[in-house]
Amino acid sequence: ASAMRSVLLAGLLCSGCAPMAEDQWTGRDKAEHFVASAVLAAAGSEYGQRQHLSDRQSQTIGILFSLTFGAGKEWYDSRPNGSGWRWKDFAWDAAGAAIGIALWNLSQ
């Protein structure tokens, strides 16, 4: 839980000085964020399980792995020549990560 808070805090701090982009809630890029985050969360969870970690630890790895990529992508976008930080993209990343964890749990 503290690791999750650290990732979210880092995202908030990074986005404070980043250019914010005008953005819609739907679109092809939102589906890409959602699917990529779901796959990364499930893959991270599976990795944790293969390292003989508990389900909870595996899920934490999956969520953090996925959200780290999402935050990294938004941080990259917030560079001077980038498209700007998009909170809606990050929201789709979080939703995808949650579904990825849920689907991984169903597969167990």
mmCIF file of N, CA and C in Angstrom:
data_model
loop_
_atom_site.group_PDB
_atom_site.id
_atom_site.type_symbol
_atom_site.label_atom_id
_atom_site.label_comp_id
_atom_site.label_asym_id
_atom_site.label_seq_id
_atom_site.Cartn_x
_atom_site.Cartn_y
_atom_site.Cartn_z
ATOM 1 N N ALA A 1 0.824 -1.197 0.000
ATOM 2 C CA ALA A 1 0.000 0.000 0.000
ATOM 3 C C ALA A 1 0.861 1.252 0.000
ATOM 4 N N SER A 2 1.952 1.244 0.749
ATOM 5 C CA SER A 2 2.802 2.438 0.765
ATOM 6 C C SER A 2 3.514 2.609 -0.579
ATOM 7 N N ALA A 3 3.828 1.518 -1.251
ATOM 8 C CA ALA A 3 4.453 1.613 -2.571
ATOM 9 C C ALA A 3 3.485 2.233 -3.568
ATOM 10 N N MET A 4 2.206 1.854 -3.473
ATOM 11 C CA MET A 4 1.188 2.413 -4.361
ATOM 12 C C MET A 4 1.066 3.919 -4.124
ATOM 13 N N ARG A 5 1.059 4.323 -2.852
ATOM 14 C CA ARG A 5 0.982 5.746 -2.534
ATOM 15 C C ARG A 5 2.197 6.486 -3.074
ATOM 16 N N SER A 6 3.347 5.864 -3.033
ATOM 17 C CA SER A 6 4.567 6.498 -3.548
ATOM 18 C C SER A 6 4.472 6.736 -5.044
ATOM 19 N N VAL A 7 3.949 5.752 -5.779
ATOM 20 C CA VAL A 7 3.793 5.910 -7.232
ATOM 21 C C VAL A 7 2.807 7.021 -7.535
ATOM 22 N N LEU A 8 1.682 7.052 -6.824
ATOM 23 C CA LEU A 8 0.693 8.092 -7.061
ATOM 24 C C LEU A 8 1.226 9.468 -6.688
ATOM 25 N N LEU A 9 1.958 9.557 -5.586
ATOM 26 C CA LEU A 9 2.545 10.828 -5.176
ATOM 27 C C LEU A 9 3.553 11.309 -6.213
ATOM 28 N N ALA A 10 4.361 10.406 -6.713
ATOM 29 C CA ALA A 10 5.334 10.774 -7.751
ATOM 30 C C ALA A 10 4.614 11.296 -8.990
ATOM 31 N N GLY A 11 3.531 10.648 -9.369
ATOM 32 C CA GLY A 11 2.742 11.107 -10.513
ATOM 33 C C GLY A 11 2.173 12.489 -10.284
ATOM 34 N N LEU A 12 1.662 12.732 -9.091
ATOM 35 C CA LEU A 12 1.125 14.054 -8.779
ATOM 36 C C LEU A 12 2.210 15.120 -8.816
ATOM 37 N N LEU A 13 3.359 14.818 -8.243
ATOM 38 C CA LEU A 13 4.447 15.790 -8.218
ATOM 39 C C LEU A 13 4.973 16.074 -9.618
ATOM 40 N N CYS A 14 5.094 15.039 -10.423
ATOM 41 C CA CYS A 14 5.594 15.225 -11.785
ATOM 42 C C CYS A 14 4.608 16.006 -12.639
ATOM 43 N N SER A 15 3.333 15.788 -12.407
ATOM 44 C CA SER A 15 2.338 16.444 -13.249
ATOM 45 C C SER A 15 2.120 17.891 -12.864
ATOM 46 N N GLY A 16 2.537 18.292 -11.666
ATOM 47 C CA GLY A 16 2.318 19.656 -11.221
ATOM 48 C C GLY A 16 3.026 20.683 -12.081
ATOM 49 N N CYS A 17 4.175 20.339 -12.605
ATOM 50 C CA CYS A 17 4.931 21.289 -13.415
ATOM 51 C C CYS A 17 4.848 20.941 -14.901
ATOM 52 N N ALA A 18 4.076 19.947 -15.234
ATOM 53 C CA ALA A 18 3.997 19.500 -16.615
ATOM 54 C C ALA A 18 2.861 20.221 -17.342
ATOM 55 N N PRO A 19 3.030 20.440 -18.633
ATOM 56 C CA PRO A 19 1.919 21.021 -19.384
ATOM 57 C C PRO A 19 0.755 20.025 -19.427
ATOM 58 N N MET A 20 -0.422 20.512 -19.149
ATOM 59 C CA MET A 20 -1.609 19.659 -19.184
ATOM 60 C C MET A 20 -2.200 19.730 -20.580
ATOM 61 N N ALA A 21 -2.652 18.599 -21.063
ATOM 62 C CA ALA A 21 -3.210 18.539 -22.401
ATOM 63 C C ALA A 21 -4.737 18.519 -22.332
ATOM 64 N N GLU A 22 -5.359 19.145 -23.308
ATOM 65 C CA GLU A 22 -6.804 19.013 -23.458
ATOM 66 C C GLU A 22 -7.052 17.587 -23.919
ATOM 67 N N ASP A 23 -8.096 16.983 -23.386
ATOM 68 C CA ASP A 23 -8.251 15.557 -23.633
ATOM 69 C C ASP A 23 -9.705 15.145 -23.528
ATOM 70 N N GLN A 24 -10.067 14.116 -24.264
ATOM 71 C CA GLN A 24 -11.391 13.510 -24.208
ATOM 72 C C GLN A 24 -11.311 12.231 -23.386
ATOM 73 N N TRP A 25 -12.455 11.756 -22.890
ATOM 74 C CA TRP A 25 -12.491 10.520 -22.104
ATOM 75 C C TRP A 25 -12.462 9.268 -22.975
ATOM 76 N N THR A 26 -12.819 9.407 -24.237
ATOM 77 C CA THR A 26 -12.869 8.237 -25.114
ATOM 78 C C THR A 26 -11.965 8.465 -26.323
ATOM 79 N N GLY A 27 -11.652 7.373 -26.972
ATOM 80 C CA GLY A 27 -10.820 7.438 -28.166
ATOM 81 C C GLY A 27 -9.937 6.211 -28.253
ATOM 82 N N ARG A 28 -9.330 6.052 -29.402
ATOM 83 C CA ARG A 28 -8.469 4.886 -29.633
ATOM 84 C C ARG A 28 -7.331 4.817 -28.627
ATOM 85 N N ASP A 29 -6.731 5.966 -28.312
ATOM 86 C CA ASP A 29 -5.605 5.948 -27.382
ATOM 87 C C ASP A 29 -6.033 5.520 -25.982
ATOM 88 N N LYS A 30 -7.280 5.791 -25.614
ATOM 89 C CA LYS A 30 -7.763 5.363 -24.291
ATOM 90 C C LYS A 30 -7.885 3.837 -24.241
ATOM 91 N N ALA A 31 -8.362 3.246 -25.321
ATOM 92 C CA ALA A 31 -8.437 1.778 -25.394
ATOM 93 C C ALA A 31 -7.035 1.170 -25.338
ATOM 94 N N GLU A 32 -6.082 1.807 -25.987
ATOM 95 C CA GLU A 32 -4.702 1.318 -25.957
ATOM 96 C C GLU A 32 -4.120 1.399 -24.548
ATOM 97 N N HIS A 33 -4.385 2.501 -23.853
ATOM 98 C CA HIS A 33 -3.926 2.628 -22.460
ATOM 99 C C HIS A 33 -4.548 1.529 -21.599
ATOM 100 N N PHE A 34 -5.847 1.316 -21.757
ATOM 101 C CA PHE A 34 -6.569 0.329 -20.959
ATOM 102 C C PHE A 34 -6.026 -1.079 -21.186
ATOM 103 N N VAL A 35 -5.927 -1.483 -22.443
ATOM 104 C CA VAL A 35 -5.483 -2.841 -22.768
ATOM 105 C C VAL A 35 -4.022 -3.055 -22.366
ATOM 106 N N ALA A 36 -3.172 -2.104 -22.678
ATOM 107 C CA ALA A 36 -1.753 -2.255 -22.317
ATOM 108 C C ALA A 36 -1.592 -2.364 -20.802
ATOM 109 N N SER A 37 -2.318 -1.565 -20.059
ATOM 110 C CA SER A 37 -2.217 -1.606 -18.595
ATOM 111 C C SER A 37 -2.751 -2.921 -18.039
ATOM 112 N N ALA A 38 -3.829 -3.435 -18.622
ATOM 113 C CA ALA A 38 -4.369 -4.717 -18.172
ATOM 114 C C ALA A 38 -3.357 -5.839 -18.405
ATOM 115 N N VAL A 39 -2.751 -5.841 -19.573
ATOM 116 C CA VAL A 39 -1.756 -6.868 -19.903
ATOM 117 C C VAL A 39 -0.541 -6.754 -18.981
ATOM 118 N N LEU A 40 -0.066 -5.538 -18.757
ATOM 119 C CA LEU A 40 1.099 -5.346 -17.885
ATOM 120 C C LEU A 40 0.805 -5.755 -16.447
ATOM 121 N N ALA A 41 -0.391 -5.446 -15.956
ATOM 122 C CA ALA A 41 -0.753 -5.825 -14.584
ATOM 123 C C ALA A 41 -0.829 -7.344 -14.449
ATOM 124 N N ALA A 42 -1.451 -7.996 -15.413
ATOM 125 C CA ALA A 42 -1.547 -9.456 -15.363
ATOM 126 C C ALA A 42 -0.158 -10.091 -15.485
ATOM 127 N N ALA A 43 0.672 -9.554 -16.374
ATOM 128 C CA ALA A 43 2.026 -10.099 -16.550
ATOM 129 C C ALA A 43 2.859 -9.901 -15.287
ATOM 130 N N GLY A 44 2.759 -8.736 -14.671
ATOM 131 C CA GLY A 44 3.488 -8.493 -13.435
ATOM 132 C C GLY A 44 3.037 -9.408 -12.317
ATOM 133 N N SER A 45 1.734 -9.664 -12.248
ATOM 134 C CA SER A 45 1.200 -10.574 -11.232
ATOM 135 C C SER A 45 1.686 -11.999 -11.466
ATOM 136 N N GLU A 46 1.686 -12.402 -12.709
ATOM 137 C CA GLU A 46 2.164 -13.744 -13.043
ATOM 138 C C GLU A 46 3.649 -13.885 -12.706
ATOM 139 N N TYR A 47 4.413 -12.848 -12.994
ATOM 140 C CA TYR A 47 5.834 -12.865 -12.640
ATOM 141 C C TYR A 47 6.007 -13.055 -11.131
ATOM 142 N N GLY A 48 5.243 -12.306 -10.360
ATOM 143 C CA GLY A 48 5.319 -12.430 -8.903
ATOM 144 C C GLY A 48 4.989 -13.834 -8.431
ATOM 145 N N GLN A 49 3.970 -14.415 -9.044
ATOM 146 C CA GLN A 49 3.585 -15.776 -8.655
ATOM 147 C C GLN A 49 4.700 -16.769 -9.004
ATOM 148 N N ARG A 50 5.316 -16.591 -10.141
ATOM 149 C CA ARG A 50 6.408 -17.493 -10.540
ATOM 150 C C ARG A 50 7.655 -17.320 -9.678
ATOM 151 N N GLN A 51 7.704 -16.209 -8.951
ATOM 152 C CA GLN A 51 8.796 -15.989 -7.995
ATOM 153 C C GLN A 51 8.401 -16.503 -6.609
ATOM 154 N N HIS A 52 7.283 -17.223 -6.546
ATOM 155 C CA HIS A 52 6.768 -17.845 -5.325
ATOM 156 C C HIS A 52 6.362 -16.819 -4.269
ATOM 157 N N LEU A 53 5.827 -15.683 -4.735
ATOM 158 C CA LEU A 53 5.308 -14.676 -3.822
ATOM 159 C C LEU A 53 3.838 -14.981 -3.536
ATOM 160 N N SER A 54 3.307 -14.394 -2.488
ATOM 161 C CA SER A 54 1.891 -14.574 -2.174
ATOM 162 C C SER A 54 1.050 -13.887 -3.255
ATOM 163 N N ASP A 55 -0.231 -14.236 -3.296
ATOM 164 C CA ASP A 55 -1.121 -13.593 -4.264
ATOM 165 C C ASP A 55 -1.135 -12.081 -4.069
ATOM 166 N N ARG A 56 -1.199 -11.650 -2.834
ATOM 167 C CA ARG A 56 -1.226 -10.210 -2.545
ATOM 168 C C ARG A 56 0.049 -9.530 -3.034
ATOM 169 N N GLN A 57 1.191 -10.138 -2.784
ATOM 170 C CA GLN A 57 2.457 -9.566 -3.239
ATOM 171 C C GLN A 57 2.522 -9.561 -4.771
ATOM 172 N N SER A 58 2.042 -10.627 -5.377
ATOM 173 C CA SER A 58 2.039 -10.709 -6.840
ATOM 174 C C SER A 58 1.150 -9.633 -7.442
ATOM 175 N N GLN A 59 -0.013 -9.424 -6.841
ATOM 176 C CA GLN A 59 -0.924 -8.389 -7.331
ATOM 177 C C GLN A 59 -0.322 -6.997 -7.164
ATOM 178 N N THR A 60 0.372 -6.784 -6.063
ATOM 179 C CA THR A 60 1.026 -5.494 -5.840
ATOM 180 C C THR A 60 2.077 -5.245 -6.910
ATOM 181 N N ILE A 61 2.851 -6.272 -7.218
ATOM 182 C CA ILE A 61 3.844 -6.139 -8.289
ATOM 183 C C ILE A 61 3.151 -5.822 -9.611
ATOM 184 N N GLY A 62 2.065 -6.519 -9.893
ATOM 185 C CA GLY A 62 1.328 -6.290 -11.138
ATOM 186 C C GLY A 62 0.812 -4.865 -11.254
ATOM 187 N N ILE A 63 0.184 -4.374 -10.198
ATOM 188 C CA ILE A 63 -0.353 -3.007 -10.213
ATOM 189 C C ILE A 63 0.773 -1.989 -10.367
ATOM 190 N N LEU A 64 1.821 -2.143 -9.556
ATOM 191 C CA LEU A 64 2.924 -1.188 -9.624
ATOM 192 C C LEU A 64 3.641 -1.236 -10.969
ATOM 193 N N PHE A 65 3.819 -2.421 -11.512
ATOM 194 C CA PHE A 65 4.458 -2.571 -12.817
ATOM 195 C C PHE A 65 3.651 -1.817 -13.879
ATOM 196 N N SER A 66 2.352 -2.039 -13.861
ATOM 197 C CA SER A 66 1.481 -1.411 -14.843
ATOM 198 C C SER A 66 1.435 0.107 -14.671
ATOM 199 N N LEU A 67 1.201 0.576 -13.451
ATOM 200 C CA LEU A 67 1.073 2.016 -13.228
ATOM 201 C C LEU A 67 2.397 2.754 -13.409
ATOM 202 N N THR A 68 3.506 2.060 -13.179
ATOM 203 C CA THR A 68 4.801 2.686 -13.429
ATOM 204 C C THR A 68 4.968 2.984 -14.909
ATOM 205 N N PHE A 69 4.551 2.046 -15.750
ATOM 206 C CA PHE A 69 4.605 2.294 -17.193
ATOM 207 C C PHE A 69 3.684 3.442 -17.568
ATOM 208 N N GLY A 70 2.464 3.456 -17.007
ATOM 209 C CA GLY A 70 1.513 4.521 -17.309
ATOM 210 C C GLY A 70 2.037 5.887 -16.892
ATOM 211 N N ALA A 71 2.577 5.967 -15.676
ATOM 212 C CA ALA A 71 3.126 7.234 -15.198
ATOM 213 C C ALA A 71 4.344 7.639 -16.032
ATOM 214 N N GLY A 72 5.161 6.651 -16.388
ATOM 215 C CA GLY A 72 6.326 6.938 -17.225
ATOM 216 C C GLY A 72 5.939 7.484 -18.584
ATOM 217 N N LYS A 73 4.901 6.921 -19.157
ATOM 218 C CA LYS A 73 4.413 7.399 -20.459
ATOM 219 C C LYS A 73 3.924 8.837 -20.343
ATOM 220 N N GLU A 74 3.165 9.131 -19.304
ATOM 221 C CA GLU A 74 2.668 10.500 -19.131
ATOM 222 C C GLU A 74 3.813 11.467 -18.828
ATOM 223 N N TRP A 75 4.776 11.015 -18.054
ATOM 224 C CA TRP A 75 5.941 11.853 -17.778
ATOM 225 C C TRP A 75 6.689 12.152 -19.077
ATOM 226 N N TYR A 76 6.857 11.138 -19.922
ATOM 227 C CA TYR A 76 7.501 11.325 -21.222
ATOM 228 C C TYR A 76 6.703 12.316 -22.070
ATOM 229 N N ASP A 77 5.385 12.191 -22.048
ATOM 230 C CA ASP A 77 4.539 13.108 -22.817
ATOM 231 C C ASP A 77 4.618 14.541 -22.305
ATOM 232 N N SER A 78 4.999 14.727 -21.046
ATOM 233 C CA SER A 78 5.019 16.066 -20.466
ATOM 234 C C SER A 78 6.332 16.808 -20.719
ATOM 235 N N ARG A 79 7.235 16.211 -21.476
ATOM 236 C CA ARG A 79 8.475 16.914 -21.819
ATOM 237 C C ARG A 79 8.115 18.118 -22.701
ATOM 238 N N PRO A 80 9.031 19.074 -22.856
ATOM 239 C CA PRO A 80 8.692 20.311 -23.578
ATOM 240 C C PRO A 80 8.083 20.105 -24.970
ATOM 241 N N ASN A 81 8.557 19.147 -25.723
ATOM 242 C CA ASN A 81 8.012 18.918 -27.065
ATOM 243 C C ASN A 81 6.940 17.834 -27.101
ATOM 244 N N GLY A 82 6.507 17.366 -25.937
ATOM 245 C CA GLY A 82 5.522 16.303 -25.876
ATOM 246 C C GLY A 82 4.100 16.823 -25.961
ATOM 247 N N SER A 83 3.171 15.919 -25.858
ATOM 248 C CA SER A 83 1.755 16.265 -25.982
ATOM 249 C C SER A 83 1.137 16.726 -24.665
ATOM 250 N N GLY A 84 1.864 16.609 -23.560
ATOM 251 C CA GLY A 84 1.352 17.049 -22.265
ATOM 252 C C GLY A 84 0.832 15.886 -21.437
ATOM 253 N N TRP A 85 0.848 16.084 -20.121
ATOM 254 C CA TRP A 85 0.335 15.080 -19.176
ATOM 255 C C TRP A 85 -1.162 14.983 -19.359
ATOM 256 N N ARG A 86 -1.664 13.769 -19.443
ATOM 257 C CA ARG A 86 -3.101 13.557 -19.608
ATOM 258 C C ARG A 86 -3.610 12.688 -18.470
ATOM 259 N N TRP A 87 -4.345 13.296 -17.549
ATOM 260 C CA TRP A 87 -4.901 12.550 -16.416
ATOM 261 C C TRP A 87 -5.917 11.518 -16.870
ATOM 262 N N LYS A 88 -6.603 11.799 -17.943
ATOM 263 C CA LYS A 88 -7.600 10.829 -18.428
ATOM 264 C C LYS A 88 -6.903 9.572 -18.951
ATOM 265 N N ASP A 89 -5.752 9.733 -19.587
ATOM 266 C CA ASP A 89 -4.972 8.560 -19.993
ATOM 267 C C ASP A 89 -4.572 7.744 -18.767
ATOM 268 N N PHE A 90 -4.107 8.449 -17.723
ATOM 269 C CA PHE A 90 -3.677 7.754 -16.510
ATOM 270 C C PHE A 90 -4.860 7.076 -15.814
ATOM 271 N N ALA A 91 -6.041 7.684 -15.886
ATOM 272 C CA ALA A 91 -7.238 7.047 -15.319
ATOM 273 C C ALA A 91 -7.547 5.747 -16.062
ATOM 274 N N TRP A 92 -7.401 5.766 -17.381
ATOM 275 C CA TRP A 92 -7.607 4.530 -18.159
ATOM 276 C C TRP A 92 -6.524 3.506 -17.840
ATOM 277 N N ASP A 93 -5.311 3.971 -17.575
ATOM 278 C CA ASP A 93 -4.249 3.057 -17.140
ATOM 279 C C ASP A 93 -4.642 2.363 -15.837
ATOM 280 N N ALA A 94 -5.141 3.138 -14.887
ATOM 281 C CA ALA A 94 -5.536 2.571 -13.589
ATOM 282 C C ALA A 94 -6.693 1.596 -13.746
ATOM 283 N N ALA A 95 -7.660 1.944 -14.573
ATOM 284 C CA ALA A 95 -8.804 1.038 -14.808
ATOM 285 C C ALA A 95 -8.327 -0.253 -15.466
ATOM 286 N N GLY A 96 -7.448 -0.137 -16.441
ATOM 287 C CA GLY A 96 -6.918 -1.324 -17.105
ATOM 288 C C GLY A 96 -6.127 -2.200 -16.149
ATOM 289 N N ALA A 97 -5.331 -1.574 -15.278
ATOM 290 C CA ALA A 97 -4.563 -2.341 -14.303
ATOM 291 C C ALA A 97 -5.491 -3.113 -13.372
ATOM 292 N N ALA A 98 -6.570 -2.470 -12.933
ATOM 293 C CA ALA A 98 -7.522 -3.143 -12.045
ATOM 294 C C ALA A 98 -8.179 -4.335 -12.739
ATOM 295 N N ILE A 99 -8.561 -4.167 -13.985
ATOM 296 C CA ILE A 99 -9.172 -5.274 -14.734
ATOM 297 C C ILE A 99 -8.146 -6.361 -14.998
ATOM 298 N N GLY A 100 -6.913 -5.988 -15.288
ATOM 299 C CA GLY A 100 -5.857 -6.979 -15.498
ATOM 300 C C GLY A 100 -5.651 -7.842 -14.267
ATOM 301 N N ILE A 101 -5.676 -7.221 -13.085
ATOM 302 C CA ILE A 101 -5.541 -7.967 -11.834
ATOM 303 C C ILE A 101 -6.757 -8.876 -11.642
ATOM 304 N N ALA A 102 -7.938 -8.354 -11.918
ATOM 305 C CA ALA A 102 -9.161 -9.161 -11.767
ATOM 306 C C ALA A 102 -9.137 -10.370 -12.700
ATOM 307 N N LEU A 103 -8.743 -10.166 -13.933
ATOM 308 C CA LEU A 103 -8.674 -11.289 -14.887
ATOM 309 C C LEU A 103 -7.595 -12.284 -14.485
ATOM 310 N N TRP A 104 -6.480 -11.786 -13.984
ATOM 311 C CA TRP A 104 -5.425 -12.686 -13.520
ATOM 312 C C TRP A 104 -5.951 -13.544 -12.351
ATOM 313 N N ASN A 105 -6.681 -12.911 -11.433
ATOM 314 C CA ASN A 105 -7.270 -13.660 -10.317
ATOM 315 C C ASN A 105 -8.238 -14.731 -10.802
ATOM 316 N N LEU A 106 -9.037 -14.406 -11.807
ATOM 317 C CA LEU A 106 -9.981 -15.388 -12.347
ATOM 318 C C LEU A 106 -9.267 -16.582 -12.989
ATOM 319 N N SER A 107 -8.067 -16.336 -13.491
ATOM 320 C CA SER A 107 -7.338 -17.408 -14.160
ATOM 321 C C SER A 107 -6.656 -18.357 -13.172
ATOM 322 N N GLN A 108 -6.640 -18.018 -11.907
ATOM 323 C CA GLN A 108 -5.958 -18.832 -10.900
ATOM 324 C C GLN A 108 -6.805 -20.000 -10.447
#
